[in-house]
PDB file of C-alpha atoms and ligand atoms in Angstrom:
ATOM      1  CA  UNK A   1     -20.728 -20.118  11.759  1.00 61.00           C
ATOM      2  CA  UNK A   2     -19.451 -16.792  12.659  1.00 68.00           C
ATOM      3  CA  UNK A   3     -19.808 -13.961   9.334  1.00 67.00           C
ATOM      4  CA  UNK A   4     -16.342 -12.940   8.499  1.00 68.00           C
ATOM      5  CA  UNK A   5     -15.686  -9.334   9.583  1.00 64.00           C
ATOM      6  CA  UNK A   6     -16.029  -6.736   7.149  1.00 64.00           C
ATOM      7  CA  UNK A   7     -12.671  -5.221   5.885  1.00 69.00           C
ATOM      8  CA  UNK A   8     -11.976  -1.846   7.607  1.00 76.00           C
ATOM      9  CA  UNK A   9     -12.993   0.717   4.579  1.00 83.00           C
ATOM     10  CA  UNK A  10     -10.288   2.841   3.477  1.00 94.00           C
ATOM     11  CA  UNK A  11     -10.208   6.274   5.263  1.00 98.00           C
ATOM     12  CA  UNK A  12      -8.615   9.269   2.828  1.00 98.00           C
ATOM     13  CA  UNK A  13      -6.971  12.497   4.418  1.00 98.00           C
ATOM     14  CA  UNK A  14      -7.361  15.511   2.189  1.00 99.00           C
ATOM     15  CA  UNK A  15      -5.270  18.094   3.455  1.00 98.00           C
ATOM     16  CA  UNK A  16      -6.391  21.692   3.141  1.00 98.00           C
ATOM     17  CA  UNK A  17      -4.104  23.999   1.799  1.00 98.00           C
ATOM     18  CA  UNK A  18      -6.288  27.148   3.128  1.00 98.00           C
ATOM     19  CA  UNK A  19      -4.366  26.603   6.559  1.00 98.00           C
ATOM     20  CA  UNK A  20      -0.919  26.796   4.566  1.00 98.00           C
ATOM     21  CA  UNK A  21       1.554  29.557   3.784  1.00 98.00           C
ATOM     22  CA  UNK A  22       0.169  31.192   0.563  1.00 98.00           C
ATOM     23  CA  UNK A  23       3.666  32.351  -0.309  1.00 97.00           C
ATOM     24  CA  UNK A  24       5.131  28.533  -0.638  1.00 97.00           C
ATOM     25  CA  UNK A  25       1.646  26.957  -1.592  1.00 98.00           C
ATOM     26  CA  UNK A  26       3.806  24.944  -3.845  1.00 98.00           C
ATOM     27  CA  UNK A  27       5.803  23.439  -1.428  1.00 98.00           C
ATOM     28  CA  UNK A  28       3.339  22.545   0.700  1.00 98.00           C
ATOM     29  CA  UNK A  29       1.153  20.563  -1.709  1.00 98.00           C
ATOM     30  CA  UNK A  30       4.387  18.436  -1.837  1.00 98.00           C
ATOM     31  CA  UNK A  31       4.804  18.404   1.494  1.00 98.00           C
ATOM     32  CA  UNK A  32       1.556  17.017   2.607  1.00 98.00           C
ATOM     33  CA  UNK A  33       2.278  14.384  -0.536  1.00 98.00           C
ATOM     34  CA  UNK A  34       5.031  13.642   1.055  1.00 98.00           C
ATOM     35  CA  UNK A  35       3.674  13.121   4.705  1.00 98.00           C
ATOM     36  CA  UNK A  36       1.099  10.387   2.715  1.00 98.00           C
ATOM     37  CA  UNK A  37      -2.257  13.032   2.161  1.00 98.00           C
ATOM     38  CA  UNK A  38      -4.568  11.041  -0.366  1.00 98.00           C
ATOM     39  CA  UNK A  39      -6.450  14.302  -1.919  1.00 98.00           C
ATOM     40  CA  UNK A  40      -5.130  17.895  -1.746  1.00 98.00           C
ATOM     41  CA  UNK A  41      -8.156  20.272  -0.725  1.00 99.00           C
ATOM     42  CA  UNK A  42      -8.362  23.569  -2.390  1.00 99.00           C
ATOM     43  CA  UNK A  43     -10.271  26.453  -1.487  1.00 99.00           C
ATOM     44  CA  UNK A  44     -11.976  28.395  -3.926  1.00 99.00           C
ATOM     45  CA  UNK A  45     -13.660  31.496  -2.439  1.00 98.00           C
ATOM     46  CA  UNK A  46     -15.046  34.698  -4.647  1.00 98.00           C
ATOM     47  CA  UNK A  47     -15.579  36.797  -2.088  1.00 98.00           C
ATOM     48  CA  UNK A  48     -20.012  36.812  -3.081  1.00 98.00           C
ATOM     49  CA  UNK A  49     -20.950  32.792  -2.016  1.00 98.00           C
ATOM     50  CA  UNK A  50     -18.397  33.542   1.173  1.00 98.00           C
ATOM     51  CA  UNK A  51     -16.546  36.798   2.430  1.00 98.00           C
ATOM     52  CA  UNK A  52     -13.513  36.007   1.514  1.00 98.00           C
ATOM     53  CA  UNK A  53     -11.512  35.652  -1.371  1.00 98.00           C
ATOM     54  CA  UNK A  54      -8.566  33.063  -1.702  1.00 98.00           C
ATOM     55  CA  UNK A  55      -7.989  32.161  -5.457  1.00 98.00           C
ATOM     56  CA  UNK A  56      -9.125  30.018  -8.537  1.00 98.00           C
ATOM     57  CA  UNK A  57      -8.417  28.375 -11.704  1.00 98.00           C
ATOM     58  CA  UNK A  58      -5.121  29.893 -11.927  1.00 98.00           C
ATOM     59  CA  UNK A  59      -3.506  28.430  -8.481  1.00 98.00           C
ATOM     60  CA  UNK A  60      -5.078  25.107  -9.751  1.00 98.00           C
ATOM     61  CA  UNK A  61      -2.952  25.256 -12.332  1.00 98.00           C
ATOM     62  CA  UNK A  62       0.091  26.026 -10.874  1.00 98.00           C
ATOM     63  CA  UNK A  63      -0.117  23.708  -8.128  1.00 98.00           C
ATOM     64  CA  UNK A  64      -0.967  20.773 -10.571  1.00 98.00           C
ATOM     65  CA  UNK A  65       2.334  21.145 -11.209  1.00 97.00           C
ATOM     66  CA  UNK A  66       3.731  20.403  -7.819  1.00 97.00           C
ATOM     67  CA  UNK A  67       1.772  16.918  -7.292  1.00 97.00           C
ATOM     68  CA  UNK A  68       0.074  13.941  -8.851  1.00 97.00           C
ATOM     69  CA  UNK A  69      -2.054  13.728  -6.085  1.00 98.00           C
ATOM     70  CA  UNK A  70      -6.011  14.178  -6.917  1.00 98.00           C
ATOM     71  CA  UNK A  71      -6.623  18.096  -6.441  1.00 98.00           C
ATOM     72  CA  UNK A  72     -10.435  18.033  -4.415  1.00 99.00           C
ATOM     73  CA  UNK A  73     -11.692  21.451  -5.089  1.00 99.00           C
ATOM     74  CA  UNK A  74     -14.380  22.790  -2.904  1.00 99.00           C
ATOM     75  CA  UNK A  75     -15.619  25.961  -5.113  1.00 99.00           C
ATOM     76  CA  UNK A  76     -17.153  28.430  -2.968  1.00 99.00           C
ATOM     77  CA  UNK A  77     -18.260  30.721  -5.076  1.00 98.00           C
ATOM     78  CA  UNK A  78     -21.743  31.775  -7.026  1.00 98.00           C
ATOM     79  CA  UNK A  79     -22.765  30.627 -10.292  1.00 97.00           C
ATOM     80  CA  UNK A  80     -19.811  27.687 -10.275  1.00 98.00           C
ATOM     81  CA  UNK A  81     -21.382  26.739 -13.381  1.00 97.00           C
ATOM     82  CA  UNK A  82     -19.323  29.726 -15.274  1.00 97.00           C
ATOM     83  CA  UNK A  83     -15.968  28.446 -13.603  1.00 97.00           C
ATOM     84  CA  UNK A  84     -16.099  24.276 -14.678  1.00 98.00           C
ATOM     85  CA  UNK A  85     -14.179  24.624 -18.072  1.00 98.00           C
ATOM     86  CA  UNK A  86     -11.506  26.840 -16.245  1.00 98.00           C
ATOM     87  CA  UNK A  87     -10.802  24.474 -13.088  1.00 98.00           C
ATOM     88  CA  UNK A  88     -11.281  21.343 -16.480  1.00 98.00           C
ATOM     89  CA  UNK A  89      -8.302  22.724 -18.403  1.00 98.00           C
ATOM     90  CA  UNK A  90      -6.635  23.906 -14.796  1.00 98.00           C
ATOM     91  CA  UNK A  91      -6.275  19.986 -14.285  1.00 98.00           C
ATOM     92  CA  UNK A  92      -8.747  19.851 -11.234  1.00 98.00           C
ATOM     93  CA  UNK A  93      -9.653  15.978 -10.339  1.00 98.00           C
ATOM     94  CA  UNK A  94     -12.894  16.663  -8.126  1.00 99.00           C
ATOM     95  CA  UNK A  95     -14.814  19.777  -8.343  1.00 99.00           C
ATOM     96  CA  UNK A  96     -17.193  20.152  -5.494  1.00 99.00           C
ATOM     97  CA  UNK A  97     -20.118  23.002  -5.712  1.00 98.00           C
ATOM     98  CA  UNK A  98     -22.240  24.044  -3.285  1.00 98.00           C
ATOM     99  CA  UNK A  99     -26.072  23.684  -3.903  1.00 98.00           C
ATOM    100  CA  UNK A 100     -27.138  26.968  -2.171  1.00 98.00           C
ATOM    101  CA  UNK A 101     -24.777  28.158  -5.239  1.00 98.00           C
ATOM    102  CA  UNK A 102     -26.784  26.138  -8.274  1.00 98.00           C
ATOM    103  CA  UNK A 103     -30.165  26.978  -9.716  1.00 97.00           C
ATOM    104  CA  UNK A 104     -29.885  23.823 -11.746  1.00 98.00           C
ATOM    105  CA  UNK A 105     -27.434  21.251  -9.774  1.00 98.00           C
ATOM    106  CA  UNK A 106     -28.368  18.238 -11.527  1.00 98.00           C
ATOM    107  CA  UNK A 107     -27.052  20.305 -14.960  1.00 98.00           C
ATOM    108  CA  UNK A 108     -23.954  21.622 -13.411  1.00 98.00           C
ATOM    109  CA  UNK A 109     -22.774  18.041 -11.993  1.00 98.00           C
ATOM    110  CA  UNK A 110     -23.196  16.695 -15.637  1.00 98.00           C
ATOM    111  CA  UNK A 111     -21.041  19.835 -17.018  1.00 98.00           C
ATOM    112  CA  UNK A 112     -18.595  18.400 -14.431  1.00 98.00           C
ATOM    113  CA  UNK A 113     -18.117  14.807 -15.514  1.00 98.00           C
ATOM    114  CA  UNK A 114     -18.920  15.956 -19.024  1.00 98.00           C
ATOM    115  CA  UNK A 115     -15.469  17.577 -19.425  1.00 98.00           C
ATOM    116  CA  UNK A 116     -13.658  14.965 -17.483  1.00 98.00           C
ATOM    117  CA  UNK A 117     -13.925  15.626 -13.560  1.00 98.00           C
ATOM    118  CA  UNK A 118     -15.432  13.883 -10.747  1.00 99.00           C
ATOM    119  CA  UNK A 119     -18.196  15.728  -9.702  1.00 99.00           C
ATOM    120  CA  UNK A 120     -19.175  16.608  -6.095  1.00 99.00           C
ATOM    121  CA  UNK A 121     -21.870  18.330  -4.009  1.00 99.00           C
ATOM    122  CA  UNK A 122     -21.995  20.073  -0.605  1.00 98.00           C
ATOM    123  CA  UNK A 123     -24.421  21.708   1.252  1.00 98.00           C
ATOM    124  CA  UNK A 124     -24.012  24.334   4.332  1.00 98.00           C
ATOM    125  CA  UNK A 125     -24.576  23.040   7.887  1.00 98.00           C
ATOM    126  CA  UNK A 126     -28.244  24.947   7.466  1.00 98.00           C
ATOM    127  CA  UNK A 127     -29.138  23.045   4.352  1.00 98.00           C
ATOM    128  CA  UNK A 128     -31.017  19.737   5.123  1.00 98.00           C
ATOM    129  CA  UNK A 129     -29.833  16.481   3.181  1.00 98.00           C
ATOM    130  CA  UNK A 130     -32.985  16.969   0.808  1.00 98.00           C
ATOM    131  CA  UNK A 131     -31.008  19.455  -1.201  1.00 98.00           C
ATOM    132  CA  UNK A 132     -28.190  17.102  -2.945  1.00 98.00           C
ATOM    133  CA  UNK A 133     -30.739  13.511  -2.693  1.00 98.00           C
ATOM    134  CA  UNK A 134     -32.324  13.910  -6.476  1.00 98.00           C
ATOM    135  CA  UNK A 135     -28.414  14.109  -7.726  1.00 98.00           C
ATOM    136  CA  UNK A 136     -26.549  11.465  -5.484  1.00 98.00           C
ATOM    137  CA  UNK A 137     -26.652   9.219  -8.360  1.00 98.00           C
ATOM    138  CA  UNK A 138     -24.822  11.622 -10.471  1.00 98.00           C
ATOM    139  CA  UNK A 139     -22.052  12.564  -7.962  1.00 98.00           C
ATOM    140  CA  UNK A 140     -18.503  11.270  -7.409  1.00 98.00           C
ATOM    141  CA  UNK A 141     -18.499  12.870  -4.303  1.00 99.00           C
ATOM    142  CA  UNK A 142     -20.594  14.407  -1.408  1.00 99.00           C
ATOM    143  CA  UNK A 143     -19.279  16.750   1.158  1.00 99.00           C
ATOM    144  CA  UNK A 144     -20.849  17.324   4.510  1.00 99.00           C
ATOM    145  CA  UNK A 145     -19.614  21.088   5.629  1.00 99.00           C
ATOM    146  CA  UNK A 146     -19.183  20.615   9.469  1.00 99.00           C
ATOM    147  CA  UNK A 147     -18.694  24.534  10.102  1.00 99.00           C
ATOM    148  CA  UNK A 148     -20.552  27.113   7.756  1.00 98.00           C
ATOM    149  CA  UNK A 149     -17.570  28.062   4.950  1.00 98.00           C
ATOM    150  CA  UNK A 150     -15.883  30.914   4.267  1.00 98.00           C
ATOM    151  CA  UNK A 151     -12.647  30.022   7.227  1.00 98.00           C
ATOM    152  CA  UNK A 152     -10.795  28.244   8.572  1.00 98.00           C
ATOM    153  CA  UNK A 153      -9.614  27.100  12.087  1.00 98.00           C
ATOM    154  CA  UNK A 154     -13.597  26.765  12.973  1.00 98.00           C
ATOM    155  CA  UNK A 155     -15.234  24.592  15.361  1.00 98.00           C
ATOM    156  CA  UNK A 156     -16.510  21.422  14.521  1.00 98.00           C
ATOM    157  CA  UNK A 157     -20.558  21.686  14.513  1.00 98.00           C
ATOM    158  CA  UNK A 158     -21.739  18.509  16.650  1.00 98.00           C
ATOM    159  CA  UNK A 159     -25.020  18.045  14.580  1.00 98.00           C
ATOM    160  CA  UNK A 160     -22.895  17.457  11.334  1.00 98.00           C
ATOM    161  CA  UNK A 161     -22.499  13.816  13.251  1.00 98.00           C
ATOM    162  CA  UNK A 162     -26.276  12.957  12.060  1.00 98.00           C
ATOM    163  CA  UNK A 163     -25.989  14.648   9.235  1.00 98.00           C
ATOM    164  CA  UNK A 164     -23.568  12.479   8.364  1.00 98.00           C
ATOM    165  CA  UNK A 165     -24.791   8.978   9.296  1.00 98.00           C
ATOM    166  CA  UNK A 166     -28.375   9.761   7.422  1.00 98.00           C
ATOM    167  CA  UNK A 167     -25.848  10.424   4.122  1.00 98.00           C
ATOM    168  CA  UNK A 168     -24.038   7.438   4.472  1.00 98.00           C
ATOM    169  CA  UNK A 169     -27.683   5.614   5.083  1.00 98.00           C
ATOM    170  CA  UNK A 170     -29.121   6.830   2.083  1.00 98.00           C
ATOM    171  CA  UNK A 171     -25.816   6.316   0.117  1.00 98.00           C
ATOM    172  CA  UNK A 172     -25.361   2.197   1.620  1.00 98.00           C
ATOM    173  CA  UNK A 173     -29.309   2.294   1.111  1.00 98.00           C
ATOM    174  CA  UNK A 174     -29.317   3.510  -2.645  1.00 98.00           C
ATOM    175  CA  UNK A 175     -26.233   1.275  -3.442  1.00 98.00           C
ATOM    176  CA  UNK A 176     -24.237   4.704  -4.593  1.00 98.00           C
ATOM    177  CA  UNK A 177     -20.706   4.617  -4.307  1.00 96.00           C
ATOM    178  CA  UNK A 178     -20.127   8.119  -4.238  1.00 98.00           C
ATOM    179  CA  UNK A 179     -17.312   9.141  -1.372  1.00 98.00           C
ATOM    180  CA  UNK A 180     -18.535  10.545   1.172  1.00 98.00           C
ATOM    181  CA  UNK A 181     -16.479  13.619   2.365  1.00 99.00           C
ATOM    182  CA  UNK A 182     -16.622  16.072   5.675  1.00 99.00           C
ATOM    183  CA  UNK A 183     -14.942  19.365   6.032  1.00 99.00           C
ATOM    184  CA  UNK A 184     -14.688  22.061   9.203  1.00 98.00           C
ATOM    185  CA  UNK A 185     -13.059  21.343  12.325  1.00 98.00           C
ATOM    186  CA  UNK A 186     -11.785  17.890  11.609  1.00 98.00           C
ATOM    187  CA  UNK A 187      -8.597  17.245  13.917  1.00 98.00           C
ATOM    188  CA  UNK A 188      -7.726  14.585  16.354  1.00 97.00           C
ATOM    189  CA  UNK A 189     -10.482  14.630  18.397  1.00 98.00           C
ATOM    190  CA  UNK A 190     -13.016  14.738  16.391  1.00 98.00           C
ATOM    191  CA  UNK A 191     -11.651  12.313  13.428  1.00 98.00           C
ATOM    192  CA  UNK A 192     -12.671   9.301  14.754  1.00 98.00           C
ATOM    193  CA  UNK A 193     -15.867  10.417  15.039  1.00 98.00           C
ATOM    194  CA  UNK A 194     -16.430  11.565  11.624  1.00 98.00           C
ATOM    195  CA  UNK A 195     -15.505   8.147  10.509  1.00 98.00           C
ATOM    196  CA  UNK A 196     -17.686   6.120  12.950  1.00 97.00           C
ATOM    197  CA  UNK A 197     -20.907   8.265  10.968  1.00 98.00           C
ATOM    198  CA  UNK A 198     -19.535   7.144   8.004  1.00 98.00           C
ATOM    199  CA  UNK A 199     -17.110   9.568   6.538  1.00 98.00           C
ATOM    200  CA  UNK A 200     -14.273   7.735   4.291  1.00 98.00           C
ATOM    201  CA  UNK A 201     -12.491  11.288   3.424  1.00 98.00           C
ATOM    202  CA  UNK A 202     -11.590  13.798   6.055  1.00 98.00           C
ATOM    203  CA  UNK A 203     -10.679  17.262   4.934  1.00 99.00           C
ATOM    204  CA  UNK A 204      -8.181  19.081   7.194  1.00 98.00           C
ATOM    205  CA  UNK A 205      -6.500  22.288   7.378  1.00 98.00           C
ATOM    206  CA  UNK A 206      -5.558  23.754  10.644  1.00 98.00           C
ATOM    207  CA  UNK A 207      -4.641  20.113  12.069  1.00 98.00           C
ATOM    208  CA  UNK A 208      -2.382  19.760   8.946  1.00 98.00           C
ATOM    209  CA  UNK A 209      -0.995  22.942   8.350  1.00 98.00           C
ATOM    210  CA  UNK A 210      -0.016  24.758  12.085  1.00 97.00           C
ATOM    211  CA  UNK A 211       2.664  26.399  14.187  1.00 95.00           C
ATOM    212  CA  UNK A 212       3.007  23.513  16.546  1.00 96.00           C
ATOM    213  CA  UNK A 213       4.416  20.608  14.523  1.00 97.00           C
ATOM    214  CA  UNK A 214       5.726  19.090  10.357  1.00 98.00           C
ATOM    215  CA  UNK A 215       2.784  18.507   8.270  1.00 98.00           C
ATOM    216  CA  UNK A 216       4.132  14.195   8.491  1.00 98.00           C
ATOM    217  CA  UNK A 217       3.547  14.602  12.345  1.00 98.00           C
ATOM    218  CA  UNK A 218       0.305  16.398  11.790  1.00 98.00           C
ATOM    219  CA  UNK A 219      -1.165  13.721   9.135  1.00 98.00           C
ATOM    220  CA  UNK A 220       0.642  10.682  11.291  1.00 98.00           C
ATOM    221  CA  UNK A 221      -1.407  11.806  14.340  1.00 98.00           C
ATOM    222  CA  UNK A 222      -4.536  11.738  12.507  1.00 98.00           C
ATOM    223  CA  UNK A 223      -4.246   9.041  11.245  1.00 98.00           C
ATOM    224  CA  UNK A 224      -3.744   7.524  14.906  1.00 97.00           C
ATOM    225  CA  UNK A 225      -6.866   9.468  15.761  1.00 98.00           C
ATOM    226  CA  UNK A 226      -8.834   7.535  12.596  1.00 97.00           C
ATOM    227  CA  UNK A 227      -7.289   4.058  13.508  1.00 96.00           C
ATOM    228  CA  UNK A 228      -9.278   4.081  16.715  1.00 96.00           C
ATOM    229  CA  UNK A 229     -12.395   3.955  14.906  1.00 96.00           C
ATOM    230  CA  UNK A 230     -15.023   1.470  15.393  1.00 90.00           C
ATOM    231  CA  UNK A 231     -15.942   0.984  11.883  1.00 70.00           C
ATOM    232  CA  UNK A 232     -18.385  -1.654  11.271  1.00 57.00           C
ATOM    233  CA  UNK A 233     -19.672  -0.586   7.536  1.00 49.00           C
ATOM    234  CA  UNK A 234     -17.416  -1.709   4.743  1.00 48.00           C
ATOM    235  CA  UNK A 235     -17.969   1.023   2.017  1.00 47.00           C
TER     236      UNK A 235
HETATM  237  C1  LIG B   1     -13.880  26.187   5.089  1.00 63.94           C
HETATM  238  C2  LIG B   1     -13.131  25.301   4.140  1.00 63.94           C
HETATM  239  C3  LIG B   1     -12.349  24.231   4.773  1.00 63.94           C
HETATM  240  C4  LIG B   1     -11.241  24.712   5.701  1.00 63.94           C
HETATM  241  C5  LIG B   1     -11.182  23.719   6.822  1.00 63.94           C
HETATM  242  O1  LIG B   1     -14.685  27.010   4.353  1.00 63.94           O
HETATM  243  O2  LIG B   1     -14.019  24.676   3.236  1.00 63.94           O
HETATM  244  O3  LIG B   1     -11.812  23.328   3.809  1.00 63.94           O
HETATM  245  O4  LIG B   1      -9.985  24.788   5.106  1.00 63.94           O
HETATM  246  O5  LIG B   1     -10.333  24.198   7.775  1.00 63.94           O
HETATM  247  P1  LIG B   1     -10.191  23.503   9.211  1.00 63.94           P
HETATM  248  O6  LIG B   1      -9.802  22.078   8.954  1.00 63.94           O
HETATM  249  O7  LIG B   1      -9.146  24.291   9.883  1.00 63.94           O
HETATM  250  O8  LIG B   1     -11.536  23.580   9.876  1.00 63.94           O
HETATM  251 ZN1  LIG B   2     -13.185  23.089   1.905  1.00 63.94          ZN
END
């Protein structure tokens, strides 16, 4: 007898407001709720972990308001570990930190869950996969950064691809559940990609938030782009 296919896993879209209008951020949280995003993506740069600086706590807040939607927020900045009880009572969902940014990770993703977030860890595209293993137990959520952060509108980094697929092998391996995320240069043609190495939520800004076409068109493509997928894990 044949085994019965595994069930196609559930692919999130996370929508990256860095790519929007920062004078209507508000409206286009909703938007992208609207078009059927999953997570909204927020940006947190200081300025010291990356060049730029975008905001924090503060537009968490605000844009709670707008949307039920999870908020994912990627904090780029140093010492995060000063910044979890603002982004807490902000009404952040995930809170992602970087661990070129944490002398003590596995502390700072307990501080995380221990005042009510998922936790989540990311590494640059120069940081090997040895850097977040010890705390993959602990984490909600681990991001793969597929162009080195700071901007946006960057080009996907090819190696990220086997980055990727060793995560999700050590993830299916270990029997974690945490989500596996990706970020930098995900669009059309590269989405389908990202999910054939195992990614289940695609972060997005410039193919979501552009010149050329509504943010529903933008998400509705990529989500044509993900359907053609050849997934054959289940998690
Ligand atoms: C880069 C940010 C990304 C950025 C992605 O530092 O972490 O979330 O918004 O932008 P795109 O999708 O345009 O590469
Ligand atoms: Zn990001």
């Amino acid at each position: 007898m044949q085994p019965a296919p595994r069930p196609r896993p559930a692919i999130k879209i996370a929508p990256s407001i860095l790519a929007a209008d920062f004078s209507r951020l508000g409206e286009a949280v909703a938007e992208a709720a609207r078009a059927g995003a999953d997570y909204i993506h927020v940006d947190v740069m200081d300025g010291r972990f990356v060049p730029p600086i975008t905001f924090g706590a503060q537009m968490v807040k605000t844009l709670r308001r707008w949307t039920t939607l999870p908020l994912d927020v990627h904090l780029m900045v140093a010492e995060p570990e000063l910044q979890i009880p603002l982004f807490a009572e902000a009404g952040a969902s995930i809170l992602t930190v970087h661990a070129e940014a944490c002398a003590h990770l596995h502390r700072v993703v307990h501080q995380i869950r221990e005042l009510g977030m998922k936790a989540g860890v990311t590494l640059n595209p120069g940081t090997p996969l040895a850097a977040i293993e010890e705390v993959l137990p602990d984490v909600d959520l681990a991001l793969v950064m597929s162009v080195n952060p700071g901007y946006g509108g960057q080009r996907f980094i090819p190696s990220s691809l086997d980055k990727l697929r060793r995560l999700r092998g050590m993830l299916d391996a270990r029997g974690l559940a945490a989500e596996l995320e990706i970020d930098g240069g995900v669009n059309e043609g590269t989405a389908a990609s990202v999910v054939e190495a195992g990614a289940r939520v695609l972060v997005a800004g410039s193919a979501v938030f552009n010149d050329t076409e509504s943010v529903q068109q933008a998400v509705a493509r990529l989500r044509k782009a993900i359907a053609t997928a050849s997934t054959p894990r289940s998690n």
